[in-house]
Amino acid sequence: AVAEAEKKTTGEIVPVVATQSDTYDRAEDVFGLALGSLALVLVWFFFQEVRPYEGEWRPVLGVVELLASFLIAWILGVFLATRVPFIKRVFVGPWGFRSRVEAAAEEVFARTAARRTRAATGIVLYVSLLERVVSVRAEQAISEKVDPKEWTVICEGMTRSLREGRHREGFIDAIAMCGDLLARHFPAAPGDVNELTNELHLID
């Protein structure tokens, strides 16, 4: 798909797929804290009571038991948050996902495409699967001519494909659209050479 798209343009397309753009440790901790606090409240409500003991009234559950219930629930919450993407989506939120994906896309762009073409015509099409967020990063020559809204249309189209489970089709369509867009501003020229490899970069 990349080779076909680049036949029409001097632009260079670098497709990247990341499993996720961050570990989101804070979201895991927050969910663990919420689950631990809930467990503490439930244990206190259903199991805590005061009974007579050696002439005094004492609670059945002490600090050790209550702390243990909190820690067990916290560990369970962290474990679930690392295994269930939906939990991270709820506790991180769209804005948090978007900002982290954009930062990760910028890092990948710097490593794979930035300043690696003579005419500054390289772009990165970055897809992060956990977040279902797509981002495009382009070199200066492209950014000066292409309206950012045009990249947004491509990103939104691929995001819909990800949500519908059409990963392969969505990626191929997005690459083709990038090629068409680049061809309008940077059409193919005689003697043009392929400066960046036409490979899919995978980040796990």
PDB file of C-alpha atoms in Angstrom, residues 20 22-36 73-94 96-97 130-132:
ATOM      1  CA  GLN A  20      -0.391   1.404  23.217  1.00  0.00           C
ATOM      2  CA  ASP A  22       1.828   4.611  27.406  1.00  0.00           C
ATOM      3  CA  THR A  23       1.610   2.159  30.307  1.00  0.00           C
ATOM      4  CA  TYR A  24      -0.855   4.489  32.070  1.00  0.00           C
ATOM      5  CA  ASP A  25       0.413   3.467  35.499  1.00  0.00           C
ATOM      6  CA  ARG A  26      -1.467   6.307  37.142  1.00  0.00           C
ATOM      7  CA  ALA A  27      -4.786   5.018  35.820  1.00  0.00           C
ATOM      8  CA  GLU A  28      -3.993   1.572  37.210  1.00  0.00           C
ATOM      9  CA  ASP A  29      -3.156   3.048  40.609  1.00  0.00           C
ATOM     10  CA  VAL A  30      -6.280   5.194  40.650  1.00  0.00           C
ATOM     11  CA  PHE A  31      -8.515   2.236  39.820  1.00  0.00           C
ATOM     12  CA  GLY A  32      -6.733   0.146  42.460  1.00  0.00           C
ATOM     13  CA  LEU A  33      -7.262   2.916  45.009  1.00  0.00           C
ATOM     14  CA  ALA A  34     -10.946   3.182  44.120  1.00  0.00           C
ATOM     15  CA  LEU A  35     -11.461  -0.574  44.377  1.00  0.00           C
ATOM     16  CA  GLY A  36      -9.514  -0.743  47.640  1.00  0.00           C
ATOM     17  CA  ALA A  73      -8.586  -5.091  46.538  1.00  0.00           C
ATOM     18  CA  TRP A  74      -5.950  -2.541  45.437  1.00  0.00           C
ATOM     19  CA  ILE A  75      -3.734  -5.275  43.968  1.00  0.00           C
ATOM     20  CA  LEU A  76      -6.766  -6.794  42.236  1.00  0.00           C
ATOM     21  CA  GLY A  77      -7.702  -3.381  40.822  1.00  0.00           C
ATOM     22  CA  VAL A  78      -4.199  -2.778  39.424  1.00  0.00           C
ATOM     23  CA  PHE A  79      -4.179  -6.261  37.890  1.00  0.00           C
ATOM     24  CA  LEU A  80      -7.567  -5.753  36.245  1.00  0.00           C
ATOM     25  CA  ALA A  81      -6.597  -2.326  34.913  1.00  0.00           C
ATOM     26  CA  THR A  82      -3.525  -3.813  33.208  1.00  0.00           C
ATOM     27  CA  ARG A  83      -5.632  -6.516  31.543  1.00  0.00           C
ATOM     28  CA  VAL A  84      -8.889  -4.738  30.669  1.00  0.00           C
ATOM     29  CA  PRO A  85      -8.508  -1.815  28.187  1.00  0.00           C
ATOM     30  CA  PHE A  86     -11.992  -0.495  29.006  1.00  0.00           C
ATOM     31  CA  ILE A  87     -10.885   0.370  32.552  1.00  0.00           C
ATOM     32  CA  LYS A  88      -8.008   2.495  31.262  1.00  0.00           C
ATOM     33  CA  ARG A  89     -10.332   4.209  28.798  1.00  0.00           C
ATOM     34  CA  VAL A  90     -12.643   5.205  31.654  1.00  0.00           C
ATOM     35  CA  PHE A  91      -9.950   6.370  34.089  1.00  0.00           C
ATOM     36  CA  VAL A  92      -7.684   8.109  31.555  1.00  0.00           C
ATOM     37  CA  GLY A  93     -10.346   9.643  29.337  1.00  0.00           C
ATOM     38  CA  PRO A  94     -10.225  10.802  25.696  1.00  0.00           C
ATOM     39  CA  GLY A  96      -5.510  11.931  28.308  1.00  0.00           C
ATOM     40  CA  PHE A  97      -5.306   9.346  25.552  1.00  0.00           C
ATOM     41  CA  LEU A 130      -5.395   0.639  22.873  1.00  0.00           C
ATOM     42  CA  GLU A 131      -6.440   4.267  22.602  1.00  0.00           C
ATOM     43  CA  ARG A 132      -7.932   3.910  19.094  1.00  0.00           C
TER      44      ARG A 132
END
